[in-house]
Each structure stands twice: as structure tokens, then as C-alpha cells.
Short mmCIF file of C-alpha atoms in Angstrom, two decimals:
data_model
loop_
_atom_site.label_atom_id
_atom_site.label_comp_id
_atom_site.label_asym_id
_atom_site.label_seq_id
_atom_site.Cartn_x
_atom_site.Cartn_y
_atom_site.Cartn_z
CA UNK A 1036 1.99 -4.04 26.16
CA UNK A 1037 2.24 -7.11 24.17
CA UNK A 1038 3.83 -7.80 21.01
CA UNK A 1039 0.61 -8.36 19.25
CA UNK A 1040 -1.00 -5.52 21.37
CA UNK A 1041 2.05 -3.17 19.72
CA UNK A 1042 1.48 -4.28 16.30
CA UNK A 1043 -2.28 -3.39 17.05
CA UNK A 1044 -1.50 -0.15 18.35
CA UNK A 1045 0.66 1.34 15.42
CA UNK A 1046 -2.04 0.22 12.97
CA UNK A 1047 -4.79 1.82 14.78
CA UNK A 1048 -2.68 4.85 14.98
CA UNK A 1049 -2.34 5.14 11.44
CA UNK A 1050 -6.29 5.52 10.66
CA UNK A 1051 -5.41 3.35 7.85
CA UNK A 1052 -7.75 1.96 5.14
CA UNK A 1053 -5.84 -0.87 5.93
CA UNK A 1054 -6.98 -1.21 9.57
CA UNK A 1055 -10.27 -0.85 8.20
CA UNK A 1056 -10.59 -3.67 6.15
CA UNK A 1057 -8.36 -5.90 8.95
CA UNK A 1058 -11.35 -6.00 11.11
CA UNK A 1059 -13.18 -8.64 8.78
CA UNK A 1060 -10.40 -11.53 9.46
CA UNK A 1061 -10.95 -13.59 12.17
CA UNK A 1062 -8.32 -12.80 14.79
CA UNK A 1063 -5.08 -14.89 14.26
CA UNK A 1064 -4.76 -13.87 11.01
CA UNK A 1065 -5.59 -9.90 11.89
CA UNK A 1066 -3.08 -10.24 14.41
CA UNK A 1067 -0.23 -11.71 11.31
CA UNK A 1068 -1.58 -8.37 9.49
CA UNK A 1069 -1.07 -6.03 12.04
CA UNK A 1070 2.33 -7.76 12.10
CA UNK A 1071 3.02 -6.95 8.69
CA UNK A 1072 1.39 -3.30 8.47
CA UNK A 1073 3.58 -2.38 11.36
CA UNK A 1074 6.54 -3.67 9.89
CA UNK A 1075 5.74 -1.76 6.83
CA UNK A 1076 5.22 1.41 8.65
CA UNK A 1077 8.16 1.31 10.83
CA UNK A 1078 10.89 0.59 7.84
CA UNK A 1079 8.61 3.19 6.03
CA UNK A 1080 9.42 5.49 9.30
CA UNK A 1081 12.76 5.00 8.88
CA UNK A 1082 13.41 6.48 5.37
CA UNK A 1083 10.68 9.30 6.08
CA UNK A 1084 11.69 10.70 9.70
CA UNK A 1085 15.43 11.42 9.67
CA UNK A 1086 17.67 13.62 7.80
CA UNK A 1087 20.42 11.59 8.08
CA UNK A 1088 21.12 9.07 5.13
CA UNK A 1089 23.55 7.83 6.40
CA UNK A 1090 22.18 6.35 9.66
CA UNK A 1091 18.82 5.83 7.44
CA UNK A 1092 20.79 2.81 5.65
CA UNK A 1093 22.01 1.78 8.62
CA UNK A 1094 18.52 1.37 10.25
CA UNK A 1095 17.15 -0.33 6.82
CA UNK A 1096 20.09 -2.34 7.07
CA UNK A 1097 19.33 -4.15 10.69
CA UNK A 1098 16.14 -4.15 9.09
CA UNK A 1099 16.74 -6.85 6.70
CA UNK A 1100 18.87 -8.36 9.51
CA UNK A 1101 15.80 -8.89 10.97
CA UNK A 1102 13.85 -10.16 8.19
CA UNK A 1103 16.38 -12.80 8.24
CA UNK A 1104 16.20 -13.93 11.57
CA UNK A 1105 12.39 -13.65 11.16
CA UNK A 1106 13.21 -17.36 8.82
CA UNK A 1107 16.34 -18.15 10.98
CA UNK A 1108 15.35 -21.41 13.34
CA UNK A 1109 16.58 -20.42 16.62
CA UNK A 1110 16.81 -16.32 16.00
CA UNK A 1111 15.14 -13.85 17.95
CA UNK A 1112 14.50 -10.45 16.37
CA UNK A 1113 16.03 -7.51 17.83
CA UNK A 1114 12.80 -5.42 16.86
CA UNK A 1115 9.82 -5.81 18.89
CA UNK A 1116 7.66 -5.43 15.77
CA UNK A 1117 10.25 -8.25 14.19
CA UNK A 1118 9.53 -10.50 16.58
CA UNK A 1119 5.61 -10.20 16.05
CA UNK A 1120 6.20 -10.57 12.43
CA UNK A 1121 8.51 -13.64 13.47
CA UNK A 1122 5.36 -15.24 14.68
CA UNK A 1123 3.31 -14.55 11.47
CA UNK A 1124 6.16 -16.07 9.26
CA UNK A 1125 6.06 -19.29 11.17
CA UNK A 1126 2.05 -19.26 10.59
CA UNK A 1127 1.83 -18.08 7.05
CA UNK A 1128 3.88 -18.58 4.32
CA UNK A 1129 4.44 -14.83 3.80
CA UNK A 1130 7.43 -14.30 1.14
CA UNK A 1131 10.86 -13.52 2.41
CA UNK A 1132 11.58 -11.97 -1.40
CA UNK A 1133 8.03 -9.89 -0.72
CA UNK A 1134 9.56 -8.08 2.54
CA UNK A 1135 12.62 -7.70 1.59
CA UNK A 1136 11.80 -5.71 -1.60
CA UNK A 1137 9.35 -3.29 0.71
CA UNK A 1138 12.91 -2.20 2.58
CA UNK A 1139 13.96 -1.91 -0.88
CA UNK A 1140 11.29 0.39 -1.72
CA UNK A 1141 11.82 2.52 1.16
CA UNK A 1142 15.62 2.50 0.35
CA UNK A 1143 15.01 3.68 -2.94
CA UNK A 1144 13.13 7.28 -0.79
CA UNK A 1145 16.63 8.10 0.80
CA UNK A 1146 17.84 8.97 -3.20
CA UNK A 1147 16.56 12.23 -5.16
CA UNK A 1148 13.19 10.84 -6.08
CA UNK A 1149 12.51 11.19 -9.77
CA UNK A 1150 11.66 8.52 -12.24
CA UNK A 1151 11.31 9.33 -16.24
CA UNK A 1152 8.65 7.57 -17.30
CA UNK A 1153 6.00 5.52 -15.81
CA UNK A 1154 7.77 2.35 -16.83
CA UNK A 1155 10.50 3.61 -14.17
CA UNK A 1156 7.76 4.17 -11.60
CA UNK A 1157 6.51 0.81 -11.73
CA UNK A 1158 9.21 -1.19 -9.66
CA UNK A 1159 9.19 1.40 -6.76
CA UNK A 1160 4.93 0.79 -6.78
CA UNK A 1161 5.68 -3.03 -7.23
CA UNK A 1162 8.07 -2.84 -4.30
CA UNK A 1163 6.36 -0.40 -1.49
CA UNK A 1164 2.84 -1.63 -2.57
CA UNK A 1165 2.34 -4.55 -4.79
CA UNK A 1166 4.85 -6.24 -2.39
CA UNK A 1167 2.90 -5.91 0.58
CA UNK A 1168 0.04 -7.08 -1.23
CA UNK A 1169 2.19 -10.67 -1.83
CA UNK A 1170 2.38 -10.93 1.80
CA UNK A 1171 -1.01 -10.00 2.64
CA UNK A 1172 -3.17 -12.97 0.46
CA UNK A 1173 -0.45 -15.32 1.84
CA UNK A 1174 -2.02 -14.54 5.27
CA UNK A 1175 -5.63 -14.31 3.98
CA UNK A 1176 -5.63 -17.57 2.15
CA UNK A 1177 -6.35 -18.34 -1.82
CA UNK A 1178 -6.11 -21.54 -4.07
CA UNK A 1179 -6.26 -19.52 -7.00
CA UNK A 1180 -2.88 -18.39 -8.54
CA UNK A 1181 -4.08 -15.44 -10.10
CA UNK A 1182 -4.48 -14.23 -6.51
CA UNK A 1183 -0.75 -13.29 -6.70
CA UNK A 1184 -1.41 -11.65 -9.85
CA UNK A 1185 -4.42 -9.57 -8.75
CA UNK A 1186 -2.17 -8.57 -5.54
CA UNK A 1187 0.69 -7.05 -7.97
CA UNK A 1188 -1.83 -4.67 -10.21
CA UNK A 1189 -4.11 -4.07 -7.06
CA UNK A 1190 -0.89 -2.71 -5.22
CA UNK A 1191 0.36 -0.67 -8.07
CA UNK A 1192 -3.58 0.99 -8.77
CA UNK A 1193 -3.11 1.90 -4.59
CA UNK A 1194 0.23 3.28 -4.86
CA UNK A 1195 -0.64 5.59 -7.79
CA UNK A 1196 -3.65 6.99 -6.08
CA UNK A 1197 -1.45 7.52 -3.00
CA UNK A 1198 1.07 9.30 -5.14
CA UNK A 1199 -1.83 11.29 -6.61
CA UNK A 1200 -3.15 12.06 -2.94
CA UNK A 1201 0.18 13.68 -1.80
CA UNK A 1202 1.88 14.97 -4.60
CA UNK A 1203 2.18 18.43 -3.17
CA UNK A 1204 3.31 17.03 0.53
CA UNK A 1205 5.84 14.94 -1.43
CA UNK A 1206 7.02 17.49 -4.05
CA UNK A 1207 7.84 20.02 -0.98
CA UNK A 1208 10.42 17.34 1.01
CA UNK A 1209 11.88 17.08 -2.48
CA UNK A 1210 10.02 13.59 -3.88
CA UNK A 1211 8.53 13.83 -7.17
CA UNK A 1212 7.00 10.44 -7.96
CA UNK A 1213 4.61 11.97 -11.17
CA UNK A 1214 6.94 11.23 -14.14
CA UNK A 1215 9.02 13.47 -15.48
CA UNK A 1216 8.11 12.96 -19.08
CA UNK A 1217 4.33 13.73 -18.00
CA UNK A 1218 5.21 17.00 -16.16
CA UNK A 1219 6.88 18.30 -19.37
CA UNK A 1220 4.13 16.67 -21.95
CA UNK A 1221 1.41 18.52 -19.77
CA UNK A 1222 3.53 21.77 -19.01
CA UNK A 1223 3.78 21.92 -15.35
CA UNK A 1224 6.94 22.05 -13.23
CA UNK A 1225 7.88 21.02 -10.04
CA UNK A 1226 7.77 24.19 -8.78
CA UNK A 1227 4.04 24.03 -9.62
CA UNK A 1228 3.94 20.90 -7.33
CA UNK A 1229 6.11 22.69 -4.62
CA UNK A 1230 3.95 26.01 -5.06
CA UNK A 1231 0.48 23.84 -4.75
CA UNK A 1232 -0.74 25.92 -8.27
CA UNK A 1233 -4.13 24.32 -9.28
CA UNK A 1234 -4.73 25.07 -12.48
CA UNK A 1235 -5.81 23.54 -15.89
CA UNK A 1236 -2.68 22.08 -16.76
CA UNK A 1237 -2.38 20.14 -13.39
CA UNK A 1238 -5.76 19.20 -13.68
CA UNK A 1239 -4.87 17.34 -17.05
CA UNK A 1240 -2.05 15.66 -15.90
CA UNK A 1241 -3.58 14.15 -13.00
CA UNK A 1242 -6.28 13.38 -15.02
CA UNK A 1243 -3.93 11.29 -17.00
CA UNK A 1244 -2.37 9.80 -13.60
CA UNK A 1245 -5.92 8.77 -12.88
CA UNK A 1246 -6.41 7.03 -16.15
CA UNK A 1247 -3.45 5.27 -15.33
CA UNK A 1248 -4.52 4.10 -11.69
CA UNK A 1249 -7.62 3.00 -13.20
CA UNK A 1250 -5.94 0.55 -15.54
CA UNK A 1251 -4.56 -1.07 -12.74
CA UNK A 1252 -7.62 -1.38 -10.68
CA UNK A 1253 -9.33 -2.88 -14.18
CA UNK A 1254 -6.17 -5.43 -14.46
CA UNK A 1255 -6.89 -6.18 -10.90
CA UNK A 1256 -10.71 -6.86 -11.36
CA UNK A 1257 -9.39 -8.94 -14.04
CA UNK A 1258 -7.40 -11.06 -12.27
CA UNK A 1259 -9.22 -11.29 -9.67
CA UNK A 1260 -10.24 -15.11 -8.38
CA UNK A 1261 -13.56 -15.55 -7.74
CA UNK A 1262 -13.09 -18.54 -6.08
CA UNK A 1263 -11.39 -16.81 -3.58
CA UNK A 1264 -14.27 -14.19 -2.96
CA UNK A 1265 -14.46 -15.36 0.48
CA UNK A 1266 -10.98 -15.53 1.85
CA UNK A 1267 -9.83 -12.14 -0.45
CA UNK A 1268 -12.80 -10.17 1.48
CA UNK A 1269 -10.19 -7.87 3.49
CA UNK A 1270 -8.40 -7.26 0.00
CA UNK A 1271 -11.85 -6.35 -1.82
CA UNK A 1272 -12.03 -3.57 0.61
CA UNK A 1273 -8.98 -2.24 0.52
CA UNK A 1274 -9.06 -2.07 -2.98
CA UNK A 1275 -12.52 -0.63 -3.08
CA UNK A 1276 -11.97 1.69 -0.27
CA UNK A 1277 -8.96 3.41 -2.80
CA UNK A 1278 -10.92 3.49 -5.44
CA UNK A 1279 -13.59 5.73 -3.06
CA UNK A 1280 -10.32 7.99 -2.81
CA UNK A 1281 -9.70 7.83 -6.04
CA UNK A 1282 -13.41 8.74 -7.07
CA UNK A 1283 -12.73 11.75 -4.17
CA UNK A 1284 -9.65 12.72 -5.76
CA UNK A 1285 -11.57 13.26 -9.17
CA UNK A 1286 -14.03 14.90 -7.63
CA UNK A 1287 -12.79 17.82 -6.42
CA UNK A 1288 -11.01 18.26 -9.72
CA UNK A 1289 -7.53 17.24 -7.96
CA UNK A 1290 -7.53 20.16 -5.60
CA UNK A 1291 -4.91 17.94 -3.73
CA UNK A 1292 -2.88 21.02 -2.05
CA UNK A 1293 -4.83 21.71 0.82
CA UNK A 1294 -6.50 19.42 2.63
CA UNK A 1295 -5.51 15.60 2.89
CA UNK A 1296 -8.38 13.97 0.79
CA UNK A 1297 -9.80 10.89 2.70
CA UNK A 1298 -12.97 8.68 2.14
CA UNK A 1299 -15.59 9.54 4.69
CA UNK A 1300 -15.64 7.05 7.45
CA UNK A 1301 -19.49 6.23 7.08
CA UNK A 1302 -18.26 5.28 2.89
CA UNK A 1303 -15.98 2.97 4.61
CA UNK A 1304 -18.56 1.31 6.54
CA UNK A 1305 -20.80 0.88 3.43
CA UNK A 1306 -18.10 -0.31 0.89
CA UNK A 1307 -16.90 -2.99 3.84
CA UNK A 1308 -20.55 -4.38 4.15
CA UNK A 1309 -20.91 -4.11 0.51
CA UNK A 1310 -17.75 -6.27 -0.04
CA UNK A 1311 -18.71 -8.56 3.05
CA UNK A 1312 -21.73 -9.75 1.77
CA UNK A 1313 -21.23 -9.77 -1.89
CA UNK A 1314 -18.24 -12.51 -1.04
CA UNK A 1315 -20.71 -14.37 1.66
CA UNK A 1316 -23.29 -14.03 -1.57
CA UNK A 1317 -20.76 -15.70 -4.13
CA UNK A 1318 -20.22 -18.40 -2.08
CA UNK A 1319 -23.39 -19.64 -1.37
CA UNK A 1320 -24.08 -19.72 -4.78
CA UNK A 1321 -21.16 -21.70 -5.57
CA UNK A 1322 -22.13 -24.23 -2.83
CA UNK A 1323 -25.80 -23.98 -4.29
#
């Protein structure tokens, strides 16, 4: 299998929204985000899968090794997936600072997992989301500069509707990413979240977490350059395709506990097309 074909692979794997919206880019740079997703996954992987800290660090820490060769002249990657991403570094200017602070994101899983306040939330979002997000227009393309801004609120809006999505599969490996100041304003424990216990008082808090997703997604429609309509296409969906699992979430009154909430595939056709030809629509009126 090739290094591109690997990179492929994992993504596909994943059923990812992601992968989704990656099949709108012409091919080199799909190939630069399967790079990326992958690499994402796999340091992800490494703070989720083992038990060990210890050796967890360790394999974080060859990670950013590798990130270094990845803008070394002359280095080769140990990791396959490094050397993949290698090859999208050297065709896109995708931020050393923007994958570094994903491994710091997925660092910051090995510690007990609790933040205060949503102010403390907000650099773990900005560093396993929003950062990823920084890498991703670099590979899409954009000439407007409040692409970079729209990238950093889009990622956080994901990231809290993630959190949102698996806050009972989280709470029972011991991760409790809802703030701590919420759970006590709204009167439910983490017990409640370990327990799965759906009642009115959960209901209000997450109603409160949604309220605060949906901020983000309005600060990213905000910033959002319409300029860029065309080459921020994959992004649109991605961002409208979380918003469908937001709208899913709400729904079903944030019975979250049992079954993994997802967006039904046929949504995710329609949203895509939607997207696709609103951007194809915006351009030919600007060129009009």
C-alpha cells in the first residue's frame, strides 16, 4: 500500500464527516488532507488507546520529532503517515505551530480532564480542533485573512458539538470536558454523566452547551470570506455537516447516552451539494 493509499485508508476508516467533505477537492490537495486527518487520528490514537502514560508521552514525543523532520531539508520521517504529511508540507504551507499544538491537545487527554470554566475549555478546542482547521485552509487555498479567523471559531463550534456528542463515552474513561462551573450551576454531577441519567437538569445544561456551540458557528459565519466561497467549499461542509449533528443532538432532547448520534448519510449528500453549488453560484456572480 502506498503512503498516500495509507493516509486514504485510515480516513475512510473513520466514516468521518471529514472524509465526506474531502471528496470535493481535486485530488492533490485531498491526498495533503488525508495526510493531515491521519496524522491527527494517529497522535489522537496515541493518547486514547493505551493505559500507559508513561509510554503515551513517549509516543507524542517522537511525534513532534517527526513534525520536525516533516520541515527538516534532508529528513525522512520515521512514521509512514509522517512521511505522507512530509509531502503535503513541502506543497502547502501548512503551519508547523498548527500541528504541533494538535499533539499538544492530545497531550493535554493523558491528565485528569477537567476544566473550570469555559474560558479553560477554549485552548484544548483551539488546539485539537481550531488547529486542524489552520492547516486545513492552508491546503484548500484563500486570499482572504479572515479565512484563518473563520477556521479558529469554526473549529471550536465542532469541538463543542463533539464534546456534546460523547459526553457520556467520555465521562465513563474519566474525561469530563462540560465545565465544571456549569455542572454545579445546572445541578448535575459527574456521576450523572458516568450513570447516562437523562433528565431535566441535563437537558438544560446541554441546552446551554448548545447555545454556546452556536455562538461559534455564528462567529464563524461571520468571519467567513466570501471571496473564498469557492476554494473554502470542503470547509462549508464540514461545518454544515456539524451543525446537522448539532440540529440532531437538539432534537432528540440530548438523549446522548445510548446511541452515537450521527447525521444520516443521505443529509450528508444534500448539505455537500447544497454547499457545492451555492459556492459555484457565488462565483459566477462575482465574475458576472
Amino acid at each position: 500500500m502506498s503512503l498516500g493509499s495509507l493516509s486514504a485508508s485510515l480516513t475512510r476508516k473513520s466514516r468521518s464527516n471529514f472524509y465526506f467533505a474531502f471528496l470535493t477537492l481535486p485530488r492533490p490537495r485531498r491526498d495533503a488532507l488525508y495526510a493531515v486527518y491521519a496524522f491527527c487520528r494517529t497522535v489522537d490514537d496515541v493518547a486514547d488507546l493505551g493505559s500507559d502514560p508513561v509510554a503515551q508521552r513517549a509516543g507524542l514525543a517522537r511525534w513532534r520529532e517527526d513534525v520536525a523532520r516533516c520541515f527538516e531539508a534532508g529528513a525522512t520521517p520515521v512514521h509512514p503517515i509522517a512521511r505522507q504529511l512530509k509531502a503535503a508540507v513541502a506543497a502547502y504551507p501548512i503551519p508547523r505551530a498548527a500541528l504541533e499544538a494538535i499533539i499538544d491537545g492530545c497531550e493535554m487527554d493523558l491528565e485528569r480532564v477537567r476544566y473550570e470554566t469555559a474560558e479553560d475549555l477554549e485552548p484544548y478546542c483551539y488546539r485539537v480542533a481550531s488547529a486542524v482547521g489552520l492547516c486545513c485552509i492552508e491546503i484548500f487555498g484563500y486570499t482572504d485573512a479572515r479565512a484563518r479567523e473563520y477556521a479558529i471559531h469554526l473549529g471550536k463550534a465542532l469541538q463543542l458539538t463533539n464534546i456534546m456528542r460523547d459526553v457520556g463515552a467520555d465521562a465513563r474513561v474519566g474525561r469530563v470536558y462540560l465545565p465544571q462551573r456549569d455542572l454545579k450551576d445546572f445541578g448535575v454531577s459527574e456521576d450523572d454523566l458516568v450513570a447516562g441519567r437523562h433528565g431535566e437538569a441535563f437537558v438544560r445544561l446541554m441546552t446551554h452547551q448548545a447555545a454556546r456551540a452556536r455562538h461559534f458557528y455564528a462567529a464563524a459565519r461571520a468571519a467567513y470570506p466570501v471571496v473564498d466561497a469557492r476554494s473554502l467549499v470542503a470547509a462549508e461542509i464540514m461545518g454544515r455537516i456539524y451543525h446537522a449533528l448539532l440540529e440532531e443532538i437538539e432534537g432528540r432532547r440530548f438523549a446522548v447516552f445510548g446511541e452515537r448520534v450521527t447525521v444520516p448519510a443521505r443529509r450528508k449528500v444534500a448539505i455537500a451539494l447544497r454547499c457545492w453549488a451555492g459556492a459555484r453560484l457565488r462565483r459566477n456572480r462575482r465574475a458576472a
